[in-house]
Coordinates of C-alpha atoms and ligand atoms in Angstrom, one line a residue:
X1 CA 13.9 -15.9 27.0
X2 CA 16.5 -17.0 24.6
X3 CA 16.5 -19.9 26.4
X4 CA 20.1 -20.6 26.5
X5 CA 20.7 -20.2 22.9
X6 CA 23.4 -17.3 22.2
X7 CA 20.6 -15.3 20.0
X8 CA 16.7 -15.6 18.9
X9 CA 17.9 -16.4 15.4
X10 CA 19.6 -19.8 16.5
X11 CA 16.8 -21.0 19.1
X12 CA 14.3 -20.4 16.3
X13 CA 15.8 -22.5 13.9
X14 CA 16.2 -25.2 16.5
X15 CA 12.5 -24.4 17.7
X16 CA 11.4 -26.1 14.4
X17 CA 10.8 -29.8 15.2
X18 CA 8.2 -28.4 17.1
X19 CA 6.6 -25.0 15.2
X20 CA 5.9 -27.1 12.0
X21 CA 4.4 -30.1 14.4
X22 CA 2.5 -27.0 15.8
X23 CA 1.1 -25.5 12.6
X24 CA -0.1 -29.2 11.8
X25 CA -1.9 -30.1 15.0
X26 CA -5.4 -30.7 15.1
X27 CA -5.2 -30.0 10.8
X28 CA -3.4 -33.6 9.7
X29 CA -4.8 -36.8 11.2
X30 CA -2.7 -38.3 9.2
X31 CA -3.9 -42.4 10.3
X32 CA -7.0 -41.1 9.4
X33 CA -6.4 -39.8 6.2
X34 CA -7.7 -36.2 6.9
X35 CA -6.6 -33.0 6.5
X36 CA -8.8 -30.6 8.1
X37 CA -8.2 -26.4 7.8
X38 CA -10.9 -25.3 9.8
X39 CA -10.2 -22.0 9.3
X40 CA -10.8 -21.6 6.0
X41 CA -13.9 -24.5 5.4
X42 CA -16.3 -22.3 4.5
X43 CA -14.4 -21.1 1.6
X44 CA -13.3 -24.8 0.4
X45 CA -15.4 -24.9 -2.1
X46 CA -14.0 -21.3 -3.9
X47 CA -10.8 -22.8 -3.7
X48 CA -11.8 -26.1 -5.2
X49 CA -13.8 -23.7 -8.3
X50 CA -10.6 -21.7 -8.6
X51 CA -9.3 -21.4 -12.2
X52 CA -6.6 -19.1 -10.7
X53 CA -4.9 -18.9 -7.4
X54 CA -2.4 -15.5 -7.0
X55 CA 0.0 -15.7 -3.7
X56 CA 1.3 -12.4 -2.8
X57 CA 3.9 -11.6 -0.4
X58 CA 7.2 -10.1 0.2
X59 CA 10.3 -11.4 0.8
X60 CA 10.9 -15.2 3.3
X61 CA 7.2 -15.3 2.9
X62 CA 7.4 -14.7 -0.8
X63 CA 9.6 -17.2 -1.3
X64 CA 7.4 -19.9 0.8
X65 CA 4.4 -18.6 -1.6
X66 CA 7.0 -19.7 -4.9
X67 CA 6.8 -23.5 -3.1
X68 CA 3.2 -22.9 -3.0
X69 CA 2.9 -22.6 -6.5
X70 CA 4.7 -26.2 -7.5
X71 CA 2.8 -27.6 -4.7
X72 CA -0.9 -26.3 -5.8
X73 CA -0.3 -26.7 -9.3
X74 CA 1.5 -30.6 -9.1
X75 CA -1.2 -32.1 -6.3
X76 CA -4.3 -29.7 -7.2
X77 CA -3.7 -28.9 -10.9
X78 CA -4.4 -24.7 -10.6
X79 CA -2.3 -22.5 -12.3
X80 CA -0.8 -20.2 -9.5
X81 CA 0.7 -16.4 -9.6
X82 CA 2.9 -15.8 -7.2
X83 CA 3.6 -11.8 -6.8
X84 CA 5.5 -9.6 -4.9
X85 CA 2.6 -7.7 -3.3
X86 CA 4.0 -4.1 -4.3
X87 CA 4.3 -5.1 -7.6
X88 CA 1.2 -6.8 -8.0
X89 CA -0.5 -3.4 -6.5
X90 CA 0.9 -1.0 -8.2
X91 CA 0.2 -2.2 -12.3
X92 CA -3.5 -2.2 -12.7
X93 CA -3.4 -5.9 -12.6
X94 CA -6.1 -8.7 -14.1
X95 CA -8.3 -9.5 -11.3
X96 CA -11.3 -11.9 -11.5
X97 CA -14.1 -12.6 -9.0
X98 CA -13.3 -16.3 -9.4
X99 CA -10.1 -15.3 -8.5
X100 CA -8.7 -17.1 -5.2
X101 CA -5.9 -15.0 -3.4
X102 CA -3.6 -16.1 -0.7
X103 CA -1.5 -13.6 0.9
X104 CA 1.1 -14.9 3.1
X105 CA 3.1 -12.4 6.1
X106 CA 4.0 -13.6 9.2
X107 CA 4.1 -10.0 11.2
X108 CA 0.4 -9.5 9.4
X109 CA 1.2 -5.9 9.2
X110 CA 3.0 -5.7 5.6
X111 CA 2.6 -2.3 4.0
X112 CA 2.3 -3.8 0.4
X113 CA 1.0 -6.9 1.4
X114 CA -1.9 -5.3 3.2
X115 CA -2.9 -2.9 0.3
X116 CA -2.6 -5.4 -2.6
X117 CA -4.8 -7.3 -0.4
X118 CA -7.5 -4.8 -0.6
X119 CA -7.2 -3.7 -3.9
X120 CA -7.9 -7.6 -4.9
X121 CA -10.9 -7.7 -2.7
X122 CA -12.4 -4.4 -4.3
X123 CA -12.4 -6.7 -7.5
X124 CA -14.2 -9.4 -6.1
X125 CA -11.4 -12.0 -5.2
X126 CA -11.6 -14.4 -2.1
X127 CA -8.9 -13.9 0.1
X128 CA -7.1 -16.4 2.1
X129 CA -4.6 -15.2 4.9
X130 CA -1.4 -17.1 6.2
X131 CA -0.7 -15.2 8.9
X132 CA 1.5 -16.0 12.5
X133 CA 0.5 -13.2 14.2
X134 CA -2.8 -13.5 15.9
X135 CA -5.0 -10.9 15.4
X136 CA -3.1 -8.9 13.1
X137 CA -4.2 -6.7 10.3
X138 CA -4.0 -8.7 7.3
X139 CA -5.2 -11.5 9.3
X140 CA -8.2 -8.8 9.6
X141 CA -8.3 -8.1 6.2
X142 CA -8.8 -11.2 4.5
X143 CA -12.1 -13.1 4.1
X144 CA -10.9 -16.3 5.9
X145 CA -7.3 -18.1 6.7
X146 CA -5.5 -20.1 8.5
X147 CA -2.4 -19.1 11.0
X148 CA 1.0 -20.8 10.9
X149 CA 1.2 -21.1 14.9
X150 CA 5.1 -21.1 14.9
X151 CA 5.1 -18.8 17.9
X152 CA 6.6 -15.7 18.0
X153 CA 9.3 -15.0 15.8
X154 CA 11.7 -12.0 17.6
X155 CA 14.6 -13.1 15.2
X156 CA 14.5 -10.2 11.8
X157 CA 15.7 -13.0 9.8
X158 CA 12.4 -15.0 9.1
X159 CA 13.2 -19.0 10.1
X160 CA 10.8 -20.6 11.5
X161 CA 7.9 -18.6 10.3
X162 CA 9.0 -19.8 6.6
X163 CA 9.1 -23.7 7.4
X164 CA 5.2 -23.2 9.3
X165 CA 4.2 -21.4 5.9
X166 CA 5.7 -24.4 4.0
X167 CA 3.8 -26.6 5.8
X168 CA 0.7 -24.9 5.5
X169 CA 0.4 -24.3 2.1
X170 CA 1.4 -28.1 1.8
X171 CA -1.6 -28.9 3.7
X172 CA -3.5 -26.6 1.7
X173 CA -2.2 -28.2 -1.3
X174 CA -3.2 -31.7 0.0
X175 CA -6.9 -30.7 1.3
X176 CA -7.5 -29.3 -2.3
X177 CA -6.0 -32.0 -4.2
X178 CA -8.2 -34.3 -2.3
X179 CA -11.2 -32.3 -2.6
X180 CA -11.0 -31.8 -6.1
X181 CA -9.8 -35.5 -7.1
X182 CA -6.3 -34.7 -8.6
X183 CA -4.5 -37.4 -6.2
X184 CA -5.3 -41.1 -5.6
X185 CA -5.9 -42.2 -2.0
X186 CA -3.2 -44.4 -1.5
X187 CA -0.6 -41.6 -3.0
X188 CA -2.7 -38.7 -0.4
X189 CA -2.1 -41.0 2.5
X190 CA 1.5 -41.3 1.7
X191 CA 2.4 -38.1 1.3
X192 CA 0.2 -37.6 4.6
X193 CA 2.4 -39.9 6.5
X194 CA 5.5 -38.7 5.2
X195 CA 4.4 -34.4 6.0
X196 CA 4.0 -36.5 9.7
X197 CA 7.1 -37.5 10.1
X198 CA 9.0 -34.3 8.7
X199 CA 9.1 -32.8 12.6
X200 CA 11.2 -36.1 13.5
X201 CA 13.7 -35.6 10.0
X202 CA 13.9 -31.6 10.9
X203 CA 15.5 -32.4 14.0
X204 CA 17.8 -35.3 12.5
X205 CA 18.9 -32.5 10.2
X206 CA 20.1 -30.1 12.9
X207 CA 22.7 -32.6 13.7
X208 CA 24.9 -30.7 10.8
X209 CA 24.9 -27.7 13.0
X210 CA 28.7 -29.0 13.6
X211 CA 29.4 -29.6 10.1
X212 CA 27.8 -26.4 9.2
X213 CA 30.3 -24.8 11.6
X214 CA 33.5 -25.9 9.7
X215 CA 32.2 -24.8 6.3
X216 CA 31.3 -21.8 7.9
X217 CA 35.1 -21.3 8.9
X218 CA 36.1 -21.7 5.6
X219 CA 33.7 -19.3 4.3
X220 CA 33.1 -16.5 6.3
X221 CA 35.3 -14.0 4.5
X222 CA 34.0 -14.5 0.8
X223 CA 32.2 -11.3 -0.5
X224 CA 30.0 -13.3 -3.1
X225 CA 27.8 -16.6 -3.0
X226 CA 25.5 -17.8 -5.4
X227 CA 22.8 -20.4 -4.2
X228 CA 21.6 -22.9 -7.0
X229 CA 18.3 -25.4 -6.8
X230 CA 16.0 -27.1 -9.2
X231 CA 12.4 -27.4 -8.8
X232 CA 11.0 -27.1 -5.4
X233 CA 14.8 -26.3 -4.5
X234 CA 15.0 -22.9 -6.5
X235 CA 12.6 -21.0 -3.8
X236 CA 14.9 -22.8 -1.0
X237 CA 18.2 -21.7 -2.8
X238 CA 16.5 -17.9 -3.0
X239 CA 15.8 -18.2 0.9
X240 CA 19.2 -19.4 1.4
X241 CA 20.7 -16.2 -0.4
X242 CA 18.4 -14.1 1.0
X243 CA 19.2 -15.3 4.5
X244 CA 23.2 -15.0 4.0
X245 CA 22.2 -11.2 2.8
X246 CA 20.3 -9.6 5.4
X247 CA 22.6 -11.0 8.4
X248 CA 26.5 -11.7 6.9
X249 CA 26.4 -8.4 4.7
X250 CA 27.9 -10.7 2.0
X251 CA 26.5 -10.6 -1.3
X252 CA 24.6 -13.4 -2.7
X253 CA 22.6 -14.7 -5.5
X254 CA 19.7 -17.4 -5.4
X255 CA 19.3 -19.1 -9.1
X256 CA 17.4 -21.8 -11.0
X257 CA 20.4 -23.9 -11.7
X258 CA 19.8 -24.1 -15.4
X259 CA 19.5 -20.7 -15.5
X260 CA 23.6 -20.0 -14.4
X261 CA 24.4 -20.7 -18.1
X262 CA 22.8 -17.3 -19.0
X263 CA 24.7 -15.1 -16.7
X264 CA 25.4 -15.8 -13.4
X265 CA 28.4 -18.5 -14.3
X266 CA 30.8 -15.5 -15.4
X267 CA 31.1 -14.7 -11.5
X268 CA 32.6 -18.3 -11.3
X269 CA 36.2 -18.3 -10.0
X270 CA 38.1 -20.5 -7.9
X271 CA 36.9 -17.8 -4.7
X272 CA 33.3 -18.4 -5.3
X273 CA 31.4 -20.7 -3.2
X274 CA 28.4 -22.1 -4.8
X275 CA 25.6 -23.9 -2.7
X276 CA 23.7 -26.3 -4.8
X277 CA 20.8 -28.1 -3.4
X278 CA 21.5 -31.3 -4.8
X279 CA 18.9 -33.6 -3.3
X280 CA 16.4 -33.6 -6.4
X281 CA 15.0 -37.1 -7.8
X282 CA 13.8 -35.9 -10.9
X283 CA 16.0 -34.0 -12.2
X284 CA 19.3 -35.2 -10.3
X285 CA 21.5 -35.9 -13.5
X286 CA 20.9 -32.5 -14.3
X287 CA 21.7 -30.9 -11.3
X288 CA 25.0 -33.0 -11.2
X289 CA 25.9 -31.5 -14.6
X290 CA 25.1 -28.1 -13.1
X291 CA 27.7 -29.0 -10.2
X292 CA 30.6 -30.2 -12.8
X293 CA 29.9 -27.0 -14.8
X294 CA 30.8 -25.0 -11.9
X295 CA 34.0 -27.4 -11.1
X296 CA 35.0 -27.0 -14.5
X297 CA 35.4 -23.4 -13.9
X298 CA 37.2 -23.7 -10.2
X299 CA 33.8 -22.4 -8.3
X300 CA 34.0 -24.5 -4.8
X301 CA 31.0 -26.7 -3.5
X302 CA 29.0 -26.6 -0.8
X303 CA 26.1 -29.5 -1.8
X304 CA 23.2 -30.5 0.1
X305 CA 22.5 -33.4 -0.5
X306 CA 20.2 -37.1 0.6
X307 CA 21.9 -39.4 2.9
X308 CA 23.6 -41.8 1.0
X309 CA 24.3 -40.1 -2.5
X310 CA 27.9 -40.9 -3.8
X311 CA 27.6 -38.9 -7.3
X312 CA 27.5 -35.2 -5.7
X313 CA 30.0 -36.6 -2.9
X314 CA 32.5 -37.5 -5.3
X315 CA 32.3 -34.0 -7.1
X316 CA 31.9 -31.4 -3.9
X317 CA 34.3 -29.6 -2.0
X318 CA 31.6 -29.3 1.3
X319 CA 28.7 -31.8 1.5
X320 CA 26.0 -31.6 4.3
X321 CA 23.5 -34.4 3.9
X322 CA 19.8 -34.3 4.9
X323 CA 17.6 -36.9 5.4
X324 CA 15.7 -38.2 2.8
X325 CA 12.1 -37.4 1.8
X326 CA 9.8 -37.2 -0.7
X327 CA 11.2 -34.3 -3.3
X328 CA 7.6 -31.8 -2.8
X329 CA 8.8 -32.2 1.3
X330 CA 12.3 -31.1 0.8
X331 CA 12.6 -27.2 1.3
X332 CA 11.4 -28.3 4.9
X333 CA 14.3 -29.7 5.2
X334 CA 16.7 -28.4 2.7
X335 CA 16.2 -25.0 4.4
X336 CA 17.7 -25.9 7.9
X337 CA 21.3 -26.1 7.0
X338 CA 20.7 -22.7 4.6
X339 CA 19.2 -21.2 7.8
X340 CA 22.3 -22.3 10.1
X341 CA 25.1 -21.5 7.6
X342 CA 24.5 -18.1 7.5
X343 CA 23.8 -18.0 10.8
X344 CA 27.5 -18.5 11.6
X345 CA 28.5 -16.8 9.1
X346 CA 27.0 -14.0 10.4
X347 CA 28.4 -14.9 14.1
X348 CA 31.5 -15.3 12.8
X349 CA 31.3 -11.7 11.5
X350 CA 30.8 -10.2 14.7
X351 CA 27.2 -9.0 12.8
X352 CA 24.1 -8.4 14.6
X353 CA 22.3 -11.6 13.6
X354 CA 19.1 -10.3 15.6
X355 CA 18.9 -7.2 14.8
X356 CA 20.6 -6.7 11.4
X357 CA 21.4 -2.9 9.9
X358 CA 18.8 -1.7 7.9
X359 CA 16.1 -3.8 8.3
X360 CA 13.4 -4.1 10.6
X361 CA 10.9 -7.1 12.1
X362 CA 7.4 -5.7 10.0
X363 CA 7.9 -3.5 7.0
X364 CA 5.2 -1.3 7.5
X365 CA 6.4 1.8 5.1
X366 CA 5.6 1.1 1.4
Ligands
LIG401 O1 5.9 -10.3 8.0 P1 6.0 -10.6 6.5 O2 6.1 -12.1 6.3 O3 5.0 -10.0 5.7 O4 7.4 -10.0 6.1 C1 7.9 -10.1 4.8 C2 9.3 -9.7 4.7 O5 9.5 -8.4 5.1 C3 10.2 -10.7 5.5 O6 10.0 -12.0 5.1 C4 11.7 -10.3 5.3 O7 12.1 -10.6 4.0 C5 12.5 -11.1 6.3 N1 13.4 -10.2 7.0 C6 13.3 -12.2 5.7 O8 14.1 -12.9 6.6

């Protein structure tokens, strides 16, 4: 059932091109200009009156609720919470009817996702679900939702199931935005096209699996990694560091970029690679500065960056280049090589990528 790849983790990322075309079909028409979530209709209208929307999750699916909030609050202007659910449960927090909550899990079964769910719906929130497995019980629990349809997901390290949750709350984003005004028509059916053609640039950027390989090589014995993105690139550098963790064993660190000047930039020797996710358009110059900080300190790296750029080239020791998209699109993409890097790392290793120590598929203790 691996279908000829060595392990589930590997023919999940490679499954891609085809989960995130499955968790739009049917939703985006996007030569019609329509983005239709039939699952949760009848509640578009409390998610157009939302003053507030709180995501709450744990972990991969966390960090896809963090792109959530720069999605929701740049296309459909509401301020957005995102919470780790056993956080969020356990301090009394401010809940308001009006209040929308989405709780993302792929397994469904969270512990602490489960039970902040129902302590927001005793308060009177709406609750959204952004589950991938069918049936399951936060995908009971919640008042409406809408599933990811990635498939199943056997790998402990969560791939797939991240980029489907990307791609839903993108189209969640976009149905809202258009609903409530926020976006001109010409700029929704743009972005529309371009969400359409991301299946085709996710399997363009699995051609750096080789590429990935050799940096691998060069990496695989480093005990420390930091991951750096701006933007909609900090929840993708996070994923990325979280992925190396839970399958390599080796330590690392996801960061704002702007944020290594208060800290993290005394772990910066010449052994430390640092991963910077370097496609940004907005704030490019400063993520370049960010990338000659850490060369002015010996740090190696590893960029990822949009076919084409010369700036990060020149500065890197590793680059992998992506295709190129619009910057709110990009942890769809930027994610693959993050995925496939520690992958090998981990291969490398001699770890057990599918079943790593310690951890297990659904954390259903609290
Ligand atoms: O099933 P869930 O999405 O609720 O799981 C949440 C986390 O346990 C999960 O994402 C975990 O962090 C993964 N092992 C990450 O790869």
């Amino acid at each position: 059932e691996k279908e000829g790849f060595d392990h589930f983790m590997l023919k999940e990322i490679y499954e891609q091109p085809r989960s995130i075309r499955d968790s739009m079909r049917g939703r985006l028409k996007a030569r019609e200009g329509i983005v239709l979530l039939g699952g949760i209709i009848d509640y578009q209208q409390k998610l157009v009156n939302a003053k507030r929307i709180i995501i709450i999750a744990c972990g991969t699916s966390w960090h896809a609720g963090l792109v959530g909030e720069y999605l929701f609050e740049e296309l459909a202007r509401i301020p957005v919470e995102v919470e780790y659910a056993s956080e969020f449960r356990y301090r009394n927090p401010v809940i308001y009817e009006d209040d929308v909550v989405i709780a993302i899990s792929q397994s469904g079964e969270t512990a602490d996702t489960l039970a902040a769910i129902e302590l927001a719906k005793s308060k009177g929130a709406t609750i959204i679900g952004v589950c991938n497995v069918v049936g399951s019980s936060i995908a009971r629990a919640t008042h409406a939702g809408s599933y990811t349809h990635a498939g199943p997901e056997i790998g402990v390290a969560s791939t797939k199931a991240f980029t489907a949750q990307v791609t839903l709350l993108t189209l969640m984003a976009l149905m809202l935005a258009d609903s409530k005004g926020t976006i001109s028509k010409s700029r929704f059916n743009q972005l529309l096209h371009e969400l359409d053609d991301i299946p085709g640039k996710v399997e363009e950027t699995l051609k750096v699996n080789d590429k990935i390989i050799e940096i691998a090589t060069v990496f695989k014995d480093v005990r420390n990694a930091l991951y750096l993105g701006r933007g909609y690139n900090f929840p993708v550098a996070m994923e990325g560091a979280l992925k190396l963790k839970e399958i390599s064993y080796i330590h690392a660190e996801g960061y704002p970029a702007a944020e290594m000047k208060h800290g993290p930039i005394a772990l910066i020797d010449e052994e430390m690679p640092v991963v910077v996710v370097a496609t940004n358009k907005g704030t490019y110059e400063k993520v370049v500065s960010n990338i000659q900080e850490v060369k002015a300190r010996k740090g190696k790296i590893i960029a990822i960056v949009t076919e084409g750029d010369e700036t990060v080239k020149a500065l890197a020791d590793h680059i992998i280049e992506v295709p190129e998209t619009e910057e709110m699109l990009v942890p769809l993409i930027a994610t693959i090589p993050l995925q496939l890097l520690s992958y090998h790392i981990a291969v490398m290793r001699g770890c057990n990528v599918d079943q790593p120590r310690n951890l297990a598929k659904s954390v259903t203790v609290e």
